Amino acid sequence: MYAIGIDVGTTNCKVCLYRIAGLDLIKKHSFITPKKITEYGSDFDINELWQGIVEGLGNIAKAVKDPENIVSISVASVGEAGILLDTADNVIGPVMTWYDTRAQPQLARIVSRISESRLYEITGIPAHSNYSLNKILWLMDHAGEQQPAAWLCMAEYIAFRLSGVKRAEYSLASRTLAFDISRSGWSEEICSALDIPLSLFSPLVMAGEPTGELLAELSELTGIARSAKISIAGHDHMVGSVAVGISDEDQILNSTGTTEGLLVVRKQPSATEAYYQSRVSNGHHVLRDAYTLYASLPSAGFAIEWFNRLFNLKPADFNCMTSWLMNKGAAESPTDSFLIPHLRGSGPPKRSIHAKGLVYGVEDQTDSEAFLKAVFHGLCYELRQLLETYETLTGSHWKSIVVIGAACQNPYWLQLKSTILNREIVACKLPEAVSRGAALLGARGAGFQTGDITLSEDLLVRYQPHETSGRGFDRVYQQIYKHLYASKIQIENQLNRT
């Protein structure tokens, strides 16, 4: 028997076929997530994205002689982004990326009707223009004669197109700013205050729970059995954590991609004043009866993309440069240079859409190699600050951090993480963790057991901190980075108030 996991990411989409027993990857189809360039930056091209997924399903189904034994298709995606549909299920307006900034006036309207602290108390997430509610209001303001009828987050929309059934999933609902986390349902208080009908949001289902079966026309088109169960796997970072066995509070996951974040499994959400002031996010996990403490840094892999564009580097050139840095021991060579990587705003503990990047330590001899080191140093300092915030809030101390995603292909970055964070880093050499997690959830939801999926030691690469260079990085972090960070945020806040 086989299961399919779909991962709709910011940069790439992957459609992966797995053998359920052991979750062995059989075939992967990937494509660049299609976007349209607009005056605001970029929007997802939802029609082209959908066509890419259908093509991918047909492609991977051909990899096995018995595609009728594909029993489930489950979809994970980025959070916050989604699609507003009218009464005829036509798309209303653009499909904004999660990092889109055009809905800031709508956020101002929201917080004028419900205080930021009350929003956090209800939803467990800090008010921010990225969240779905702002996008919904913007789209409703610009809907023209179209009548808004349903909002679906990205993975929910793809599952709807596969099955014809509209449903919402808890981990994605947690990223909308319209979900009551303590009551585990859509917030009547928020919807009423903003004149949004509660019916705009679909009934909620657990991650991996079948919402329907594959539509007949798609079965004929792809060769996948009509009986294949369709489900929503959930928010990509949480789905990826399932693939590597993160399941209790003693573990912490560093999920890397276009963004990177820290994820901890919790038994209950924590919407106290300290958590609110730190701007960290609570949410439902994709695991039953579990919650998450999650915060992301908007620029991680994106900072690397930005660097490559800046110096006109191809991926092969970049890989050669990072390999050279690793081989010459650059990860054990502290410098005073760094980038505060606020290229798309800042993450917790001082989360702001208005934050800008800042480079320190540039000299007349600075070349592309030195600049790249500054980028990686800054990414690691930013992650260290977030880790320290988590440990202050929870009273926990994690000696080891599990890493999934793009960073696992970069030993130089991983060694820097270990030394600057002063923790063991365990990199999972697991291709497509999010797709694997989606396939796992979908298979289980369809009633199939996957057996033991514990990662063998040969799939784990462990990095230990370098004590001597760690002291040098610590000096830069404590004496320069944190002070410049605080001053920069203060100036930006003052400018934003004027």
CSV table of C-alpha atoms in Angstrom, one decimal:
chain,number,residue,atom,x,y,z
A,1,MET,CA,0.0,0.0,0.0
A,2,TYR,CA,1.1,3.6,-0.7
A,3,ALA,CA,0.5,7.1,0.6
A,4,ILE,CA,1.1,10.5,-1.0
A,5,GLY,CA,2.2,13.5,0.9
A,6,ILE,CA,2.0,17.0,-0.6
A,7,ASP,CA,4.0,19.9,0.7
A,8,VAL,CA,3.0,23.3,-0.7
A,9,GLY,CA,5.9,25.6,0.4
A,10,THR,CA,6.9,29.2,-0.2
A,11,THR,CA,9.6,28.4,-2.6
A,12,ASN,CA,8.9,24.9,-3.8
A,13,CYS,CA,6.0,22.4,-4.0
A,14,LYS,CA,6.6,18.6,-3.6
A,15,VAL,CA,4.4,15.7,-4.3
A,16,CYS,CA,5.8,12.5,-2.9
A,17,LEU,CA,4.8,8.9,-3.0
A,18,TYR,CA,5.7,6.6,-0.1
A,19,ARG,CA,5.4,2.9,0.6
A,20,ILE,CA,3.4,2.9,3.9
A,21,ALA,CA,5.4,0.1,5.5
A,22,GLY,CA,8.4,2.0,6.7
A,23,LEU,CA,7.5,5.2,4.8
A,24,ASP,CA,10.1,4.6,2.1
A,25,LEU,CA,10.2,7.4,-0.5
A,26,ILE,CA,9.5,5.9,-3.9
A,27,LYS,CA,9.1,8.9,-6.2
A,28,LYS,CA,9.2,12.7,-5.8
A,29,HIS,CA,7.8,15.4,-8.1
A,30,SER,CA,8.8,18.9,-7.3
A,31,PHE,CA,8.3,22.3,-8.9
A,32,ILE,CA,8.9,25.9,-8.1
A,33,THR,CA,5.9,27.4,-6.3
A,34,PRO,CA,4.4,29.7,-9.0
A,35,LYS,CA,3.9,33.3,-8.2
A,36,LYS,CA,2.7,36.5,-10.0
A,37,ILE,CA,4.7,39.7,-9.6
A,38,THR,CA,2.5,42.5,-8.4
A,39,GLU,CA,2.8,46.1,-7.2
A,40,TYR,CA,2.8,44.6,-3.6
A,41,GLY,CA,5.6,42.1,-4.4
A,42,SER,CA,4.2,38.7,-5.4
A,43,ASP,CA,1.1,36.5,-5.1
A,44,PHE,CA,0.7,32.8,-5.4
A,45,ASP,CA,-0.5,31.8,-8.9
A,46,ILE,CA,-3.1,29.4,-7.6
A,47,ASN,CA,-4.2,28.1,-11.0
A,48,GLU,CA,-0.7,27.2,-12.1
A,49,LEU,CA,0.0,25.7,-8.6
A,50,TRP,CA,-3.0,23.5,-8.8
A,51,GLN,CA,-2.0,22.3,-12.3
A,52,GLY,CA,1.4,21.5,-11.0
A,53,ILE,CA,0.0,19.3,-8.2
A,54,VAL,CA,-2.3,17.4,-10.6
A,55,GLU,CA,0.6,16.9,-13.0
A,56,GLY,CA,2.7,15.7,-10.0
A,57,LEU,CA,0.1,13.2,-8.9
A,58,GLY,CA,-0.1,11.7,-12.3
A,59,ASN,CA,3.7,11.6,-12.6
A,60,ILE,CA,4.3,9.8,-9.3
A,61,ALA,CA,1.4,7.3,-9.8
A,62,LYS,CA,3.3,6.0,-12.8
A,63,ALA,CA,6.2,5.0,-10.6
A,64,VAL,CA,4.3,1.9,-9.3
A,65,LYS,CA,2.6,-0.9,-11.2
A,66,ASP,CA,-0.4,-0.9,-8.9
A,67,PRO,CA,-1.4,2.8,-8.4
A,68,GLU,CA,-4.8,1.5,-7.3
A,69,ASN,CA,-3.1,0.7,-4.0
A,70,ILE,CA,-2.5,4.4,-3.3
A,71,VAL,CA,-4.8,4.7,-0.4
A,72,SER,CA,-4.4,8.3,0.8
A,73,ILE,CA,-3.3,11.8,-0.3
A,74,SER,CA,-2.6,14.3,2.5
A,75,VAL,CA,-1.7,18.0,2.0
A,76,ALA,CA,0.5,20.2,4.2
A,77,SER,CA,1.3,23.8,3.4
A,78,VAL,CA,2.6,27.2,4.7
A,79,GLY,CA,0.4,28.8,7.3
A,80,GLU,CA,-1.5,32.1,7.0
A,81,ALA,CA,-1.9,32.1,3.2
A,82,GLY,CA,-5.2,31.0,1.8
A,83,ILE,CA,-8.0,31.5,-0.7
A,84,LEU,CA,-11.3,33.4,-0.4
A,85,LEU,CA,-14.1,31.8,-2.4
A,86,ASP,CA,-17.5,33.2,-3.5
A,87,THR,CA,-20.8,31.3,-3.5
A,88,ALA,CA,-19.9,29.6,-6.8
A,89,ASP,CA,-16.4,28.6,-5.4
A,90,ASN,CA,-14.6,31.1,-7.7
A,91,VAL,CA,-11.5,32.6,-6.2
A,92,ILE,CA,-11.9,36.2,-5.0
A,93,GLY,CA,-9.0,38.5,-5.6
A,94,PRO,CA,-5.3,37.6,-5.3
A,95,VAL,CA,-3.9,34.7,-3.3
A,96,MET,CA,-1.5,36.6,-1.1
A,97,THR,CA,1.8,35.1,0.1
A,98,TRP,CA,2.0,34.6,3.9
A,99,TYR,CA,4.6,37.5,4.1
A,100,ASP,CA,2.5,40.0,2.1
A,101,THR,CA,2.3,43.4,3.8
A,102,ARG,CA,-0.6,45.1,2.1
A,103,ALA,CA,-3.1,44.2,4.8
A,104,GLN,CA,-1.6,46.5,7.5
A,105,PRO,CA,-4.7,48.9,7.4
A,106,GLN,CA,-6.9,45.9,8.1
A,107,LEU,CA,-4.7,45.0,11.1
A,108,ALA,CA,-5.2,48.5,12.4
A,109,ARG,CA,-9.0,48.0,12.0
A,110,ILE,CA,-8.8,44.7,13.9
A,111,VAL,CA,-6.8,46.1,16.9
A,112,SER,CA,-9.1,49.2,17.0
A,113,ARG,CA,-12.0,46.8,17.8
A,114,ILE,CA,-10.3,44.2,19.9
A,115,SER,CA,-7.2,45.0,21.8
A,116,GLU,CA,-3.9,43.2,21.0
A,117,SER,CA,-3.8,41.6,24.4
A,118,ARG,CA,-7.4,40.3,24.1
A,119,LEU,CA,-6.6,38.9,20.7
A,120,TYR,CA,-3.6,37.1,22.2
A,121,GLU,CA,-5.8,35.8,25.0
A,122,ILE,CA,-8.3,34.4,22.6
A,123,THR,CA,-6.1,33.1,19.8
A,124,GLY,CA,-2.7,32.5,21.5
A,125,ILE,CA,-0.9,34.4,18.7
A,126,PRO,CA,0.3,38.0,18.5
A,127,ALA,CA,-1.6,40.5,16.3
A,128,HIS,CA,0.3,40.7,13.0
A,129,SER,CA,-0.6,41.6,9.4
A,130,ASN,CA,0.6,38.2,8.1
A,131,TYR,CA,-2.3,36.3,9.6
A,132,SER,CA,-5.2,35.1,7.5
A,133,LEU,CA,-7.8,37.4,9.1
A,134,ASN,CA,-6.1,40.5,7.7
A,135,LYS,CA,-6.0,39.0,4.2
A,136,ILE,CA,-9.7,38.1,4.5
A,137,LEU,CA,-10.6,41.6,5.4
A,138,TRP,CA,-8.5,43.0,2.6
A,139,LEU,CA,-10.1,40.7,0.1
A,140,MET,CA,-13.6,41.4,1.3
A,141,ASP,CA,-12.9,45.1,1.0
A,142,HIS,CA,-11.8,44.6,-2.6
A,143,ALA,CA,-14.3,41.8,-3.6
A,144,GLY,CA,-16.5,44.0,-5.8
A,145,GLU,CA,-19.7,42.3,-6.7
A,146,GLN,CA,-18.4,38.8,-5.7
A,147,GLN,CA,-20.0,37.5,-2.5
A,148,PRO,CA,-17.5,36.0,0.0
A,149,ALA,CA,-18.6,32.6,1.1
A,150,ALA,CA,-15.6,30.5,2.3
A,151,TRP,CA,-12.1,30.9,3.5
A,152,LEU,CA,-9.7,28.0,3.1
A,153,CYS,CA,-6.0,28.0,4.1
A,154,MET,CA,-3.7,26.7,1.3
A,155,ALA,CA,-3.6,23.0,2.2
A,156,GLU,CA,-7.3,23.1,2.9
A,157,TYR,CA,-8.0,24.5,-0.5
A,158,ILE,CA,-5.9,21.9,-2.3
A,159,ALA,CA,-7.7,19.2,-0.3
A,160,PHE,CA,-11.0,20.8,-1.4
A,161,ARG,CA,-10.0,20.7,-5.0
A,162,LEU,CA,-9.1,17.0,-4.6
A,163,SER,CA,-12.2,15.9,-2.8
A,164,GLY,CA,-14.9,18.5,-3.4
A,165,VAL,CA,-15.3,18.9,0.4
A,166,LYS,CA,-14.5,22.1,2.4
A,167,ARG,CA,-12.9,21.5,5.8
A,168,ALA,CA,-10.5,23.3,8.0
A,169,GLU,CA,-7.7,21.8,10.1
A,170,TYR,CA,-6.7,22.8,13.6
A,171,SER,CA,-3.0,23.7,13.2
A,172,LEU,CA,-3.8,25.9,10.2
A,173,ALA,CA,-6.8,27.4,11.9
A,174,SER,CA,-4.4,28.4,14.7
A,175,ARG,CA,-2.6,30.7,12.2
A,176,THR,CA,-5.7,32.7,11.1
A,177,LEU,CA,-6.2,35.1,14.1
A,178,ALA,CA,-9.9,34.0,14.1
A,179,PHE,CA,-9.5,30.8,16.1
A,180,ASP,CA,-10.3,30.5,19.8
A,181,ILE,CA,-7.5,28.3,21.1
A,182,SER,CA,-8.9,27.6,24.5
A,183,ARG,CA,-12.3,26.6,23.1
A,184,SER,CA,-10.9,24.9,20.0
A,185,GLY,CA,-13.3,26.5,17.6
A,186,TRP,CA,-13.8,29.6,15.5
A,187,SER,CA,-14.1,32.8,17.6
A,188,GLU,CA,-17.6,34.3,17.7
A,189,GLU,CA,-16.2,37.3,19.5
A,190,ILE,CA,-13.7,38.1,16.8
A,191,CYS,CA,-16.0,37.5,13.9
A,192,SER,CA,-18.8,39.5,15.4
A,193,ALA,CA,-16.5,42.5,16.1
A,194,LEU,CA,-15.3,42.5,12.5
A,195,ASP,CA,-18.7,41.8,10.9
A,196,ILE,CA,-17.4,38.5,9.4
A,197,PRO,CA,-20.0,35.7,9.2
A,198,LEU,CA,-18.8,32.6,11.2
A,199,SER,CA,-20.0,30.5,8.3
A,200,LEU,CA,-17.0,31.8,6.3
A,201,PHE,CA,-14.9,29.2,8.1
A,202,SER,CA,-15.4,25.5,7.5
A,203,PRO,CA,-16.0,22.7,10.0
A,204,LEU,CA,-12.8,21.6,11.7
A,205,VAL,CA,-11.1,18.2,11.3
A,206,MET,CA,-8.0,16.6,12.8
A,207,ALA,CA,-4.9,16.4,10.8
A,208,GLY,CA,-5.0,13.3,8.5
A,209,GLU,CA,-8.7,12.7,9.1
A,210,PRO,CA,-10.3,11.9,5.7
A,211,THR,CA,-12.5,14.7,4.4
A,212,GLY,CA,-13.6,12.7,1.3
A,213,GLU,CA,-12.3,10.6,-1.6
A,214,LEU,CA,-10.6,11.6,-4.8
A,215,LEU,CA,-12.9,13.1,-7.3
A,216,ALA,CA,-13.7,10.8,-10.3
A,217,GLU,CA,-12.3,13.2,-12.9
A,218,LEU,CA,-9.0,13.4,-11.0
A,219,SER,CA,-8.9,9.7,-10.6
A,220,GLU,CA,-9.2,9.3,-14.4
A,221,LEU,CA,-6.6,12.0,-15.0
A,222,THR,CA,-4.0,10.8,-12.6
A,223,GLY,CA,-4.5,7.0,-12.5
A,224,ILE,CA,-5.0,7.1,-8.7
A,225,ALA,CA,-7.9,5.1,-7.4
A,226,ARG,CA,-11.2,6.9,-6.8
A,227,SER,CA,-11.2,5.4,-3.3
A,228,ALA,CA,-8.0,7.2,-2.2
A,229,LYS,CA,-8.8,9.1,1.0
A,230,ILE,CA,-8.1,12.9,1.0
A,231,SER,CA,-7.0,14.7,4.1
A,232,ILE,CA,-5.4,17.9,5.4
A,233,ALA,CA,-2.0,17.3,7.1
A,234,GLY,CA,-1.7,20.8,8.4
A,235,HIS,CA,0.9,23.5,9.0
A,236,ASP,CA,4.2,22.5,7.4
A,237,HIS,CA,6.5,23.0,10.3
A,238,MET,CA,4.3,20.9,12.6
A,239,VAL,CA,3.8,18.2,10.0
A,240,GLY,CA,7.6,18.0,9.5
A,241,SER,CA,8.1,17.5,13.3
A,242,VAL,CA,5.9,14.3,13.1
A,243,ALA,CA,8.2,12.9,10.5
A,244,VAL,CA,11.2,13.0,12.8
A,245,GLY,CA,9.5,11.9,16.0
A,246,ILE,CA,9.2,15.2,17.9
A,247,SER,CA,6.4,14.4,20.4
A,248,ASP,CA,7.1,15.8,23.9
A,249,GLU,CA,8.3,18.8,25.7
A,250,ASP,CA,11.8,17.5,26.2
A,251,GLN,CA,12.5,17.9,22.5
A,252,ILE,CA,12.9,21.1,20.4
A,253,LEU,CA,12.8,21.3,16.6
A,254,ASN,CA,14.6,23.8,14.4
A,255,SER,CA,12.6,23.7,11.1
A,256,THR,CA,14.4,25.4,8.3
A,257,GLY,CA,13.3,26.5,4.8
A,258,THR,CA,12.5,30.0,3.4
A,259,THR,CA,11.9,30.8,7.1
A,260,GLU,CA,13.2,29.0,10.1
A,261,GLY,CA,11.5,28.4,13.4
A,262,LEU,CA,11.6,26.7,16.8
A,263,LEU,CA,8.9,24.3,17.7
A,264,VAL,CA,8.1,22.7,21.1
A,265,VAL,CA,5.2,20.3,21.8
A,266,ARG,CA,3.1,21.5,24.7
A,267,LYS,CA,0.3,20.0,26.8
A,268,GLN,CA,-1.6,23.3,27.0
A,269,PRO,CA,-1.3,26.7,25.4
A,270,SER,CA,0.3,29.5,27.4
A,271,ALA,CA,-1.3,32.9,26.7
A,272,THR,CA,0.2,34.7,29.8
A,273,GLU,CA,1.5,38.3,29.8
A,274,ALA,CA,5.1,37.1,29.5
A,275,TYR,CA,4.3,35.0,26.4
A,276,TYR,CA,2.3,37.9,25.0
A,277,GLN,CA,5.2,40.4,25.5
A,278,SER,CA,7.6,38.0,23.8
A,279,ARG,CA,5.3,37.7,20.7
A,280,VAL,CA,5.6,33.9,20.5
A,281,SER,CA,2.7,31.8,19.1
A,282,ASN,CA,0.6,29.1,20.5
A,283,GLY,CA,-1.3,26.7,18.3
A,284,HIS,CA,-2.9,23.3,18.0
A,285,HIS,CA,-0.5,20.6,17.0
A,286,VAL,CA,-1.2,18.1,14.2
A,287,LEU,CA,-1.0,15.5,16.9
A,288,ARG,CA,-4.1,14.8,18.8
A,289,ASP,CA,-4.5,16.5,22.2
A,290,ALA,CA,-1.2,18.4,21.8
A,291,TYR,CA,-0.3,22.1,21.3
A,292,THR,CA,2.7,23.9,20.0
A,293,LEU,CA,4.9,26.8,21.1
A,294,TYR,CA,6.2,28.1,17.8
A,295,ALA,CA,7.9,31.1,16.5
A,296,SER,CA,9.5,31.8,13.2
A,297,LEU,CA,12.2,34.1,11.9
A,298,PRO,CA,11.0,35.4,8.5
A,299,SER,CA,14.3,35.3,6.8
A,300,ALA,CA,16.5,32.2,6.9
A,301,GLY,CA,16.6,30.4,3.5
A,302,PHE,CA,15.3,33.7,2.1
A,303,ALA,CA,18.4,35.5,3.3
A,304,ILE,CA,20.5,33.0,1.4
A,305,GLU,CA,18.4,33.6,-1.7
A,306,TRP,CA,18.9,37.3,-1.3
A,307,PHE,CA,22.7,36.9,-0.9
A,308,ASN,CA,22.8,34.8,-4.1
A,309,ARG,CA,20.9,37.4,-6.0
A,310,LEU,CA,23.0,40.2,-4.6
A,311,PHE,CA,26.3,38.5,-5.8
A,312,ASN,CA,24.7,36.8,-8.9
A,313,LEU,CA,25.6,33.4,-7.7
A,314,LYS,CA,24.3,30.1,-9.0
A,315,PRO,CA,23.4,27.3,-6.6
A,316,ALA,CA,26.6,25.4,-7.5
A,317,ASP,CA,28.7,28.6,-6.8
A,318,PHE,CA,27.0,29.0,-3.4
A,319,ASN,CA,27.6,25.3,-2.5
A,320,CYS,CA,31.2,25.6,-3.4
A,321,MET,CA,31.6,28.7,-1.3
A,322,THR,CA,30.0,27.1,1.8
A,323,SER,CA,32.1,23.9,1.3
A,324,TRP,CA,35.2,26.0,1.1
A,325,LEU,CA,34.3,27.9,4.3
A,326,MET,CA,33.7,24.6,6.1
A,327,ASN,CA,36.9,23.0,4.9
A,328,LYS,CA,39.0,26.0,5.9
A,329,GLY,CA,37.5,26.0,9.4
A,330,ALA,CA,35.5,29.2,9.1
A,331,ALA,CA,32.9,27.8,11.4
A,332,GLU,CA,35.5,28.0,14.2
A,333,SER,CA,36.7,31.5,13.2
A,334,PRO,CA,34.6,34.3,14.9
A,335,THR,CA,34.5,37.7,13.2
A,336,ASP,CA,32.8,41.0,14.3
A,337,SER,CA,30.7,41.1,11.1
A,338,PHE,CA,27.1,40.0,10.9
A,339,LEU,CA,23.7,40.7,9.2
A,340,ILE,CA,20.7,41.4,11.4
A,341,PRO,CA,18.5,39.4,9.0
A,342,HIS,CA,15.3,41.5,9.1
A,343,LEU,CA,14.7,41.3,5.3
A,344,ARG,CA,11.0,40.6,5.8
A,345,GLY,CA,10.5,42.1,9.2
A,346,SER,CA,11.6,40.6,12.5
A,347,GLY,CA,10.5,37.6,14.5
A,348,PRO,CA,10.1,37.3,18.2
A,349,PRO,CA,10.9,38.6,20.8
A,350,LYS,CA,10.6,42.0,19.0
A,351,ARG,CA,8.4,41.0,16.1
A,352,SER,CA,7.7,43.8,13.7
A,353,ILE,CA,6.7,44.1,10.1
A,354,HIS,CA,8.6,47.5,10.0
A,355,ALA,CA,12.0,46.0,10.9
A,356,LYS,CA,14.8,46.3,8.4
A,357,GLY,CA,18.0,44.4,7.9
A,358,LEU,CA,21.3,45.8,9.1
A,359,VAL,CA,24.9,44.8,8.2
A,360,TYR,CA,27.7,45.5,10.7
A,361,GLY,CA,31.4,45.0,10.2
A,362,VAL,CA,31.8,45.8,6.5
A,363,GLU,CA,35.2,47.1,5.6
A,364,ASP,CA,37.0,48.1,2.4
A,365,GLN,CA,38.4,44.5,2.1
A,366,THR,CA,35.0,42.8,2.6
A,367,ASP,CA,34.4,40.4,-0.3
A,368,SER,CA,31.5,38.0,-1.0
A,369,GLU,CA,33.0,35.3,1.2
A,370,ALA,CA,33.2,37.6,4.2
A,371,PHE,CA,29.7,38.9,3.5
A,372,LEU,CA,28.3,35.3,3.4
A,373,LYS,CA,29.9,34.6,6.7
A,374,ALA,CA,28.2,37.7,8.1
A,375,VAL,CA,24.8,36.4,6.8
A,376,PHE,CA,25.2,33.1,8.5
A,377,HIS,CA,26.5,34.6,11.7
A,378,GLY,CA,23.5,36.9,11.9
A,379,LEU,CA,21.1,34.0,11.2
A,380,CYS,CA,22.6,32.1,14.1
A,381,TYR,CA,22.6,35.0,16.5
A,382,GLU,CA,18.9,35.6,15.7
A,383,LEU,CA,18.1,32.0,16.4
A,384,ARG,CA,20.1,32.1,19.6
A,385,GLN,CA,18.0,35.1,20.8
A,386,LEU,CA,14.8,33.2,20.0
A,387,LEU,CA,16.1,30.1,21.9
A,388,GLU,CA,16.9,32.2,24.9
A,389,THR,CA,13.4,33.6,24.8
A,390,TYR,CA,11.9,30.1,24.8
A,391,GLU,CA,14.1,29.0,27.7
A,392,THR,CA,13.3,32.1,29.8
A,393,LEU,CA,9.5,31.6,29.2
A,394,THR,CA,9.4,27.8,29.8
A,395,GLY,CA,12.2,27.3,32.3
A,396,SER,CA,13.5,24.5,30.1
A,397,HIS,CA,17.0,24.0,28.8
A,398,TRP,CA,17.4,21.9,25.7
A,399,LYS,CA,20.9,20.4,25.3
A,400,SER,CA,20.2,19.1,21.9
A,401,ILE,CA,18.3,20.7,18.9
A,402,VAL,CA,16.9,18.6,16.1
A,403,VAL,CA,17.1,20.3,12.6
A,404,ILE,CA,15.1,19.5,9.5
A,405,GLY,CA,14.9,21.2,6.1
A,406,ALA,CA,17.3,23.1,3.9
A,407,ALA,CA,19.9,23.7,6.6
A,408,CYS,CA,20.6,20.0,6.8
A,409,GLN,CA,22.3,20.3,3.4
A,410,ASN,CA,24.8,22.8,4.7
A,411,PRO,CA,27.4,21.5,7.2
A,412,TYR,CA,28.9,25.0,7.6
A,413,TRP,CA,25.6,26.5,8.8
A,414,LEU,CA,25.0,23.5,11.1
A,415,GLN,CA,28.4,23.8,12.7
A,416,LEU,CA,27.8,27.5,13.3
A,417,LYS,CA,24.5,26.8,14.9
A,418,SER,CA,26.1,24.3,17.3
A,419,THR,CA,28.9,26.7,18.3
A,420,ILE,CA,26.9,29.9,18.5
A,421,LEU,CA,23.9,28.3,20.3
A,422,ASN,CA,26.3,26.2,22.4
A,423,ARG,CA,24.1,23.1,21.8
A,424,GLU,CA,24.4,19.7,20.1
A,425,ILE,CA,22.8,20.0,16.7
A,426,VAL,CA,21.2,16.8,15.3
A,427,ALA,CA,20.6,17.2,11.6
A,428,CYS,CA,18.2,14.8,10.0
A,429,LYS,CA,19.3,13.5,6.6
A,430,LEU,CA,15.7,12.9,5.7
A,431,PRO,CA,14.5,14.0,2.3
A,432,GLU,CA,11.3,15.9,2.3
A,433,ALA,CA,10.4,15.7,6.0
A,434,VAL,CA,7.1,17.7,5.5
A,435,SER,CA,5.9,15.4,2.7
A,436,ARG,CA,6.8,12.4,4.8
A,437,GLY,CA,4.9,13.7,7.8
A,438,ALA,CA,1.9,14.4,5.5
A,439,ALA,CA,2.0,10.9,4.1
A,440,LEU,CA,2.3,9.5,7.6
A,441,LEU,CA,-0.7,11.4,8.9
A,442,GLY,CA,-2.8,10.6,5.9
A,443,ALA,CA,-2.1,6.9,6.0
A,444,ARG,CA,-2.9,6.7,9.7
A,445,GLY,CA,-6.1,8.7,9.1
A,446,ALA,CA,-7.1,6.2,6.4
A,447,GLY,CA,-6.6,3.4,8.9
A,448,PHE,CA,-3.2,2.1,7.9
A,449,GLN,CA,-0.3,1.5,10.3
A,450,THR,CA,3.2,2.6,9.2
A,451,GLY,CA,5.2,0.5,11.6
A,452,ASP,CA,8.3,1.8,13.3
A,453,ILE,CA,9.5,5.0,11.6
A,454,THR,CA,12.2,5.9,14.1
A,455,LEU,CA,15.1,7.4,12.2
A,456,SER,CA,18.2,5.2,12.3
A,457,GLU,CA,21.4,6.7,13.5
A,458,ASP,CA,22.9,6.7,10.0
A,459,LEU,CA,20.2,9.3,9.1
A,460,LEU,CA,21.4,11.6,11.9
A,461,VAL,CA,24.5,13.9,11.7
A,462,ARG,CA,25.6,15.3,15.1
A,463,TYR,CA,27.5,18.6,15.5
A,464,GLN,CA,29.1,19.6,18.8
A,465,PRO,CA,30.0,23.2,19.8
A,466,HIS,CA,33.6,24.4,19.4
A,467,GLU,CA,34.4,25.7,22.9
A,468,THR,CA,37.2,28.1,22.0
A,469,SER,CA,35.5,29.8,19.1
A,470,GLY,CA,32.2,29.7,21.0
A,471,ARG,CA,33.7,32.2,23.4
A,472,GLY,CA,34.6,34.5,20.5
A,473,PHE,CA,31.1,34.3,19.0
A,474,ASP,CA,29.6,34.9,22.5
A,475,ARG,CA,31.5,38.1,22.9
A,476,VAL,CA,30.2,39.4,19.6
A,477,TYR,CA,26.7,38.4,20.4
A,478,GLN,CA,26.6,39.8,23.9
A,479,GLN,CA,28.6,43.0,23.3
A,480,ILE,CA,27.7,44.0,19.8
A,481,TYR,CA,24.7,42.1,18.3
A,482,LYS,CA,22.3,42.4,21.1
A,483,HIS,CA,23.0,46.1,21.6
A,484,LEU,CA,22.7,47.0,17.9
A,485,TYR,CA,19.5,44.8,17.7
A,486,ALA,CA,17.9,46.7,20.5
A,487,SER,CA,18.9,50.1,19.2
A,488,LYS,CA,17.7,49.3,15.7
A,489,ILE,CA,14.3,48.1,16.9
A,490,GLN,CA,13.9,51.2,19.1
A,491,ILE,CA,14.7,53.6,16.2
A,492,GLU,CA,12.3,51.7,13.9
A,493,ASN,CA,9.5,51.8,16.5
A,494,GLN,CA,10.0,55.6,16.9
A,495,LEU,CA,10.0,56.1,13.1
A,496,ASN,CA,6.8,54.0,12.8
A,497,ARG,CA,5.0,56.1,15.5
A,498,THR,CA,5.8,59.4,13.7
